[in-house]
Coordinates of N, CA and C and ligand atoms in Angstrom, one line a residue:
M1 N 21.9 -2.3 8.4 CA 20.3 -2.0 8.5 C 19.8 -2.7 7.3
R2 N 18.5 -3.4 7.9 CA 17.8 -4.3 6.5 C 16.6 -3.3 6.6
A3 N 16.5 -2.7 5.5 CA 15.5 -1.6 4.8 C 14.9 -2.4 3.9
A4 N 13.4 -1.8 3.5 CA 12.5 -2.5 2.8 C 11.6 -1.4 2.1
I5 N 11.5 -1.3 0.8 CA 10.3 -0.5 0.2 C 8.8 -1.1 0.2
C6 N 7.9 -0.9 0.8 CA 6.4 -1.3 0.4 C 5.6 -0.5 -0.6
P7 N 5.7 -0.7 -1.7 CA 5.2 0.3 -2.6 C 3.7 0.0 -2.8
G8 N 3.0 0.9 -3.2 CA 1.6 0.6 -3.5 C 0.8 2.0 -4.2
S9 N -0.5 1.8 -4.4 CA -1.5 2.9 -4.7 C -1.8 3.6 -3.5
F10 N -2.2 2.6 -2.6 CA -2.9 3.0 -1.4 C -4.2 4.1 -1.7
D11 N -5.0 3.7 -2.5 CA -6.2 4.7 -2.7 C -7.6 4.1 -2.3
P12 N -7.7 4.0 -1.1 CA -7.3 4.2 0.1 C -6.1 3.0 0.7
P13 N -5.5 3.2 1.7 CA -4.9 2.1 2.5 C -6.2 1.4 3.1
T14 N -6.1 0.0 2.9 CA -7.0 -1.1 3.7 C -6.3 -1.4 4.9
N15 N -7.1 -2.2 5.5 CA -7.0 -2.8 6.7 C -5.7 -4.1 6.3
G16 N -6.0 -4.6 5.2 CA -4.9 -5.3 4.9 C -3.5 -4.8 4.5
H17 N -3.5 -3.6 3.6 CA -2.4 -2.9 3.7 C -1.5 -2.5 4.8
L18 N -2.3 -2.0 6.1 CA -2.0 -1.9 7.3 C -1.5 -2.6 7.9
N19 N -2.0 -4.3 7.7 CA -1.5 -5.3 8.4 C -0.3 -5.8 7.6
I20 N 0.2 -5.6 6.4 CA 1.4 -6.1 6.0 C 2.3 -5.2 6.1
I21 N 2.1 -3.9 6.3 CA 3.1 -3.1 7.0 C 3.6 -3.0 8.3
E22 N 2.6 -3.5 9.0 CA 2.5 -4.0 10.6 C 3.7 -5.1 10.7
R23 N 3.3 -5.8 9.7 CA 4.1 -7.4 9.9 C 5.5 -7.3 9.3
G24 N 5.7 -6.0 8.2 CA 6.7 -5.7 7.7 C 7.7 -4.9 8.8
I25 N 7.3 -4.3 9.4 CA 8.1 -3.9 10.7 C 8.8 -4.7 11.7
R26 N 8.1 -6.0 11.7 CA 8.8 -7.1 12.6 C 10.1 -7.7 12.0
I27 N 9.9 -7.6 10.4 CA 11.0 -8.5 9.6 C 12.1 -7.3 9.3
F28 N 11.9 -6.2 9.2 CA 12.9 -5.6 8.9 C 13.0 -3.9 9.8
D29 N 14.3 -3.5 9.4 CA 14.6 -2.3 10.4 C 13.9 -1.3 10.1
R30 N 13.8 -0.9 8.8 CA 13.2 0.3 8.2 C 12.3 -0.1 7.2
L31 N 11.3 0.5 7.2 CA 10.2 0.2 6.2 C 9.9 1.6 5.5
I32 N 10.0 1.8 4.3 CA 9.8 2.9 3.6 C 8.2 2.5 2.4
V33 N 7.3 3.0 3.0 CA 6.1 3.1 2.6 C 6.0 4.0 1.3
A34 N 6.0 3.7 -0.1 CA 6.0 4.6 -1.2 C 4.7 4.7 -1.7
V35 N 4.1 5.6 -1.5 CA 2.8 5.7 -2.5 C 2.9 6.4 -3.9
A36 N 2.7 5.5 -4.8 CA 2.8 6.0 -6.4 C 1.7 7.0 -6.8
V37 N 2.8 7.8 -7.2 CA 2.4 9.1 -7.7 C 1.2 8.7 -8.8
N38 N 1.7 8.1 -10.0 CA 1.1 8.0 -11.3 C 0.7 6.6 -11.3
M39 N -0.6 6.4 -11.4 CA -1.2 5.1 -11.2 C -2.1 4.9 -12.8
S40 N -2.2 3.6 -12.9 CA -3.1 3.1 -14.4 C -4.5 4.0 -14.4
K41 N -5.1 3.4 -12.9 CA -6.6 4.1 -12.7 C -6.3 5.6 -11.8
E42 N -7.2 6.5 -12.2 CA -7.6 7.6 -11.6 C -7.5 7.3 -10.5
P43 N -6.9 7.8 -9.5 CA -6.8 7.9 -7.8 C -8.0 8.8 -7.4
I44 N -8.6 8.4 -6.4 CA -9.5 9.4 -6.0 C -9.1 10.2 -4.8
F45 N -7.8 9.8 -4.5 CA -7.2 10.5 -3.2 C -6.1 11.1 -4.1
S46 N -5.5 12.2 -3.8 CA -4.4 12.7 -4.5 C -3.1 12.1 -3.4
A47 N -1.9 11.9 -4.2 CA -0.7 11.2 -3.6 C -0.5 11.9 -2.1
E48 N -0.7 13.4 -2.0 CA -0.8 13.8 -0.7 C -1.4 13.3 0.2
E49 N -2.8 13.4 -0.1 CA -3.9 12.8 0.6 C -3.5 11.3 1.0
R50 N -3.2 10.7 0.2 CA -2.9 9.2 0.6 C -1.7 8.9 1.6
A51 N -0.8 9.7 1.4 CA 0.6 9.8 2.0 C 0.1 10.6 3.6
A52 N -0.6 11.4 3.5 CA -1.0 11.9 5.0 C -1.9 11.2 5.8
M53 N -2.6 10.2 5.3 CA -3.3 9.4 5.7 C -2.5 8.2 6.7
L54 N -1.5 7.8 5.5 CA -0.4 6.9 6.2 C 0.3 7.5 7.4
R55 N 0.5 8.5 7.1 CA 1.6 9.4 7.9 C 0.9 9.3 9.5
E56 N -0.3 9.8 9.5 CA -1.0 9.9 10.5 C -1.3 8.5 11.3
I57 N -1.6 7.7 10.6 CA -2.0 5.9 10.8 C -0.6 6.0 11.9
F58 N 0.5 5.7 11.4 CA 1.7 5.4 11.4 C 2.6 6.3 12.2
A59 N 2.1 7.3 12.7 CA 3.0 8.6 13.4 C 3.8 7.7 14.5
N60 N 3.5 7.0 15.3 CA 4.2 6.6 16.4 C 5.0 5.2 16.1
H61 N 5.4 5.2 14.9 CA 6.2 4.1 14.3 C 7.6 5.0 13.7
P62 N 8.4 4.8 14.6 CA 9.6 5.4 13.9 C 10.4 4.6 12.7
K63 N 10.2 3.5 12.8 CA 10.9 2.7 11.8 C 10.2 2.5 10.5
I64 N 8.9 3.4 10.5 CA 8.3 3.6 9.2 C 8.5 4.9 8.7
E65 N 8.8 5.2 7.1 CA 9.0 6.2 6.6 C 8.0 6.4 5.6
I66 N 7.2 7.6 5.2 CA 6.3 7.5 4.3 C 6.7 8.4 2.9
D67 N 6.5 8.1 1.6 CA 7.7 8.7 0.8 C 6.6 8.7 -0.4
F68 N 6.8 9.1 -1.2 CA 6.2 9.1 -2.8 C 7.1 8.7 -3.9
F69 N 6.8 7.6 -4.8 CA 7.6 7.9 -6.0 C 6.9 7.8 -7.1
D70 N 7.7 8.2 -8.2 CA 6.9 8.6 -9.6 C 7.6 7.9 -10.6
G71 N 7.0 7.3 -11.7 CA 7.8 6.7 -12.5 C 8.2 5.2 -12.1
L72 N 9.1 4.5 -12.5 CA 9.5 3.1 -12.3 C 10.0 3.0 -11.0
L73 N 9.1 1.7 -10.3 CA 9.7 1.3 -8.9 C 11.4 1.2 -8.9
A74 N 11.4 0.4 -9.8 CA 12.9 -0.1 -9.7 C 13.9 1.1 -9.7
E75 N 13.7 2.3 -10.2 CA 14.4 3.5 -10.4 C 14.4 4.0 -9.2
Y76 N 13.2 4.0 -8.4 CA 13.2 4.3 -7.3 C 14.0 3.8 -6.2
A77 N 13.8 2.5 -6.4 CA 14.4 1.7 -5.2 C 16.2 1.8 -5.3
R78 N 16.6 1.9 -6.8 CA 18.1 2.1 -6.9 C 18.5 3.7 -6.3
K79 N 17.7 4.5 -6.5 CA 17.9 5.7 -6.0 C 17.9 5.9 -4.5
R80 N 17.1 5.1 -4.1 CA 17.1 5.1 -2.6 C 18.1 4.0 -1.8
K81 N 18.8 3.7 -2.8 CA 19.7 2.4 -2.5 C 19.2 1.6 -1.7
I82 N 18.0 0.9 -1.9 CA 17.2 0.0 -1.3 C 17.0 -1.4 -2.3
H83 N 17.5 -2.6 -1.5 CA 17.0 -3.5 -2.7 C 15.9 -4.5 -2.5
R84 N 15.1 -4.3 -1.6 CA 14.1 -5.2 -1.1 C 12.8 -4.7 -1.0
I85 N 11.9 -5.0 -1.7 CA 10.6 -4.6 -1.9 C 9.5 -5.7 -1.2
L86 N 8.7 -5.0 -0.7 CA 8.0 -6.0 0.4 C 6.6 -5.6 -0.3
R87 N 5.6 -7.3 -0.7 CA 4.3 -6.9 -1.2 C 3.5 -7.9 -0.7
G88 N 2.3 -7.6 -0.9 CA 1.4 -8.6 0.2 C 0.6 -9.3 -1.3
I89 N 0.2 -10.6 -0.6 CA -0.3 -11.3 -1.9 C -1.6 -11.8 -1.1
R90 N -2.9 -11.8 -1.9 CA -4.2 -12.4 -1.3 C -4.7 -13.4 -2.1
T91 N -4.6 -13.6 -3.3 CA -5.2 -14.4 -4.2 C -4.4 -14.9 -5.4
M92 N -5.0 -15.9 -6.1 CA -4.2 -16.4 -7.4 C -4.0 -15.5 -8.3
S93 N -5.0 -14.5 -8.7 CA -5.1 -13.6 -9.6 C -4.0 -12.5 -8.8
D94 N -3.8 -12.1 -7.8 CA -2.7 -11.2 -7.2 C -1.1 -11.8 -7.8
Y95 N -1.5 -13.1 -7.5 CA 0.2 -13.8 -7.8 C 0.4 -13.8 -9.2
E96 N -0.3 -14.0 -10.1 CA -0.1 -13.7 -11.6 C 0.4 -12.7 -12.0
Y97 N -0.3 -11.4 -11.3 CA 0.2 -9.9 -11.6 C 1.5 -9.7 -10.6
E98 N 1.6 -10.1 -9.6 CA 3.2 -9.9 -8.9 C 4.1 -10.5 -9.4
F99 N 4.0 -11.9 -10.1 CA 4.8 -12.5 -10.6 C 5.5 -11.5 -12.0
Q100 N 4.7 -11.2 -12.6 CA 5.0 -10.3 -13.9 C 5.8 -9.2 -13.3
M101 N 5.4 -8.6 -12.2 CA 5.7 -7.0 -12.1 C 7.1 -7.5 -11.1
A102 N 7.1 -8.6 -10.6 CA 8.5 -9.0 -9.9 C 9.2 -9.2 -11.0
L103 N 9.2 -10.0 -11.9 CA 9.9 -10.3 -13.1 C 10.6 -8.8 -13.4
A104 N 9.8 -8.4 -14.1 CA 9.8 -7.1 -14.7 C 11.2 -5.8 -13.6
N105 N 10.7 -6.1 -12.4 CA 11.4 -5.2 -11.8 C 13.0 -5.8 -11.6
K106 N 12.7 -7.1 -11.4 CA 14.1 -7.7 -11.3 C 14.9 -7.6 -13.0
T107 N 14.4 -7.7 -13.8 CA 15.0 -7.4 -15.2 C 15.5 -5.7 -15.2
L108 N 14.9 -4.9 -14.4 CA 15.3 -3.4 -14.6 C 16.5 -3.2 -13.3
Y109 N 16.4 -4.1 -12.4 CA 17.3 -3.8 -11.3 C 17.7 -5.3 -10.8
P110 N 18.7 -5.8 -11.3 CA 18.7 -7.6 -11.0 C 19.1 -7.7 -9.4
E111 N 19.6 -6.8 -8.5 CA 19.9 -7.0 -7.2 C 18.5 -6.8 -6.5
L112 N 17.6 -6.5 -6.9 CA 16.5 -6.3 -6.3 C 15.9 -7.7 -5.7
E113 N 15.5 -7.8 -4.8 CA 14.4 -9.0 -4.0 C 13.4 -8.4 -3.6
I114 N 12.4 -9.5 -4.5 CA 10.9 -9.0 -3.9 C 10.5 -10.0 -2.9
I115 N 10.1 -9.5 -1.6 CA 9.6 -10.6 -0.4 C 7.9 -10.2 -0.6
F116 N 7.3 -11.5 -0.6 CA 6.0 -11.6 -0.6 C 5.4 -11.9 1.0
L117 N 4.8 -11.2 1.4 CA 3.9 -11.9 2.8 C 2.5 -12.2 2.4
M118 N 2.3 -13.5 2.6 CA 0.6 -14.0 2.5 C -0.2 -13.1 3.3
T119 N -1.3 -12.5 2.7 CA -2.4 -12.0 3.6 C -2.8 -12.8 4.7
E120 N -3.3 -12.2 5.8 CA -3.9 -12.9 6.7 C -5.5 -13.1 6.3
G121 N -5.9 -14.2 6.4 CA -7.5 -14.9 5.9 C -8.4 -13.8 6.2
R122 N -8.3 -13.2 7.4 CA -9.9 -12.3 7.3 C -9.7 -10.6 6.3
Y123 N -8.4 -10.8 5.6 CA -8.2 -9.4 4.9 C -8.2 -9.8 3.2
T124 N -8.4 -11.1 2.8 CA -8.4 -11.4 1.6 C -9.3 -11.0 0.6
H125 N -10.4 -10.7 1.2 CA -11.5 -10.1 0.1 C -11.2 -8.5 0.1
L126 N -10.3 -8.4 0.9 CA -10.5 -6.5 1.1 C -9.7 -6.0 0.0
S127 N -10.0 -5.1 -0.9 CA -9.3 -4.3 -2.1 C -9.9 -2.7 -2.0
S128 N -9.0 -1.7 -2.4 CA -9.2 -0.2 -2.2 C -10.4 -0.4 -3.0
S129 N -10.4 -1.1 -4.1 CA -11.8 -1.1 -5.3 C -13.1 -1.3 -4.4
I130 N -13.2 -2.3 -4.0 CA -14.4 -2.8 -3.0 C -14.8 -2.0 -2.0
I131 N -13.9 -1.4 -1.1 CA -13.9 -1.0 -0.2 C -14.4 0.9 -0.8
K132 N -14.1 1.4 -1.6 CA -14.8 2.4 -2.3 C -16.1 2.2 -2.7
D133 N -16.3 1.1 -3.3 CA -17.9 0.6 -3.7 C -18.5 0.7 -2.6
V134 N -18.2 0.0 -1.6 CA -18.9 0.0 -0.3 C -19.7 1.1 0.5
V135 N -18.4 2.2 0.2 CA -18.6 3.5 1.1 C -19.4 4.2 0.2
R136 N -19.2 4.0 -1.1 CA -20.0 4.9 -1.9 C -21.6 4.7 -1.9
H137 N -21.8 3.4 -1.6 CA -23.3 2.9 -2.0 C -23.6 2.8 -0.4
G138 N -23.1 3.9 0.7 CA -23.8 3.8 2.0 C -23.4 2.6 2.8
G139 N -22.6 1.8 2.9 CA -22.3 0.6 3.4 C -21.3 0.9 4.7
R140 N -21.3 0.1 5.8 CA -20.1 0.3 6.6 C -18.9 -0.2 6.5
A141 N -17.7 0.4 6.7 CA -16.5 0.0 6.2 C -15.7 -0.4 7.4
A142 N -15.9 0.0 8.8 CA -15.4 -0.2 10.0 C -14.3 -1.3 9.9
E143 N -15.0 -2.9 9.5 CA -13.8 -3.7 9.7 C -12.8 -3.7 8.5
M144 N -12.8 -2.7 7.4 CA -12.1 -3.1 6.2 C -11.0 -1.9 6.1
I145 N -11.5 -0.6 7.1 CA -10.5 0.3 6.7 C -10.3 1.0 8.3
H146 N -9.0 1.8 8.6 CA -9.0 2.1 9.6 C -10.0 3.6 9.8
P147 N -10.5 4.0 11.0 CA -11.3 4.8 10.9 C -11.1 6.1 10.6
L148 N -9.7 6.6 10.4 CA -9.4 7.8 9.9 C -9.6 7.7 8.2
V149 N -9.3 6.6 7.5 CA -9.5 6.4 6.4 C -11.1 6.4 5.8
E150 N -11.8 5.7 6.8 CA -13.1 5.9 6.7 C -14.1 7.3 6.6
Q151 N -13.4 7.7 7.5 CA -13.9 9.1 7.8 C -13.4 10.1 6.2
Q152 N -12.3 10.0 5.9 CA -11.8 10.8 4.6 C -12.5 10.0 3.4
L153 N -12.8 8.9 3.4 CA -13.2 8.3 2.2 C -15.1 8.6 1.9
R154 N -15.5 9.0 3.4 CA -16.8 9.3 3.4 C -16.9 10.8 2.8
A155 N -16.1 11.3 3.4 CA -15.9 12.8 3.0 C -15.9 13.2 1.4
K156 N -15.0 12.5 1.0 CA -14.9 12.3 -0.5 C -15.9 11.7 -1.1
L157 N -16.6 10.6 -0.7 CA -17.4 9.8 -1.8 C -19.0 10.2 -1.5
C158 N -19.0 10.8 0.0 CA -20.6 10.9 0.2 C -21.0 12.4 0.4
R159 N -20.0 12.9 1.1 CA -20.3 14.2 1.4 C -21.7 14.5 2.2
K160 N -21.7 13.4 3.2 CA -22.4 13.8 3.9 C -22.3 12.8 5.2
E161 N -22.8 13.3 6.5 CA -22.8 12.7 7.6 C -23.6 11.4 7.7
W162 N -22.9 10.3 8.2 CA -23.6 9.1 8.7 C -24.2 8.9 9.9
A163 N -25.3 8.3 9.6 CA -26.2 8.2 11.3 C -25.2 7.4 12.4
Ligands
LIG1 O1 -1.2 -0.9 -5.0 P1 -1.1 -1.3 -6.3 O2 -2.0 -0.8 -7.2 O3 -1.2 -3.1 -6.3 O4 0.6 -1.3 -6.6 C1 1.2 -1.3 -7.8 C2 2.4 -0.6 -8.1 C3 2.2 1.1 -7.8 C4 3.6 -1.0 -6.9 C5 2.9 -0.6 -9.5 O5 1.9 -0.5 -10.6 C6 4.2 0.0 -9.9 O6 5.4 -0.1 -9.3 N1 4.2 1.1 -10.5 C7 5.3 1.8 -10.8 C8 5.7 1.5 -12.5 C9 6.6 0.5 -12.5 O7 7.7 0.3 -12.2 N2 6.3 -0.4 -13.4 C10 7.2 -1.7 -13.8 C11 6.9 -2.8 -13.0 S1 5.3 -3.4 -13.5

């Protein structure tokens, strides 16, 4: 069975993330979407909230498991006995960051293979930070995030109903 881990902050999950996960399950038999508990930036959603959104979105995908990880990704992968990591890449700046992370992870766990999927063009500009900014300032994010994520983000950031 070909299993892979798709790790990330998912604060919140964007349509770009969802697209990488959906394409990932066409490549792998099983995909573990691993939500990072501890992040460099203070998250707006708790790890449980981020995982709950992903669980609801992918409720009908038996090949997808939603899990958490705390600490090093390489240690989590070792513990789960999975040696494939799936990540999406959007831009050259992503590439530099991913390159460093991949090398660090491979140093920590040499059997690990990091597989990258290039984002689809319509998602290149999407990031969780930009989406939070759009919603915080009252903009529509319907093309950027799943309706469930938009509703939760609005509830979190605006605490008022939209027209
Ligand atoms: O969605 P993100 O924020 O780009 O995801 C980054 C993440 C969470 C996958 C990365 O920061 C991570 O793996 N953090 C865990 C700590 C770790 O393993 N660091 C060493 C490798 S850089």
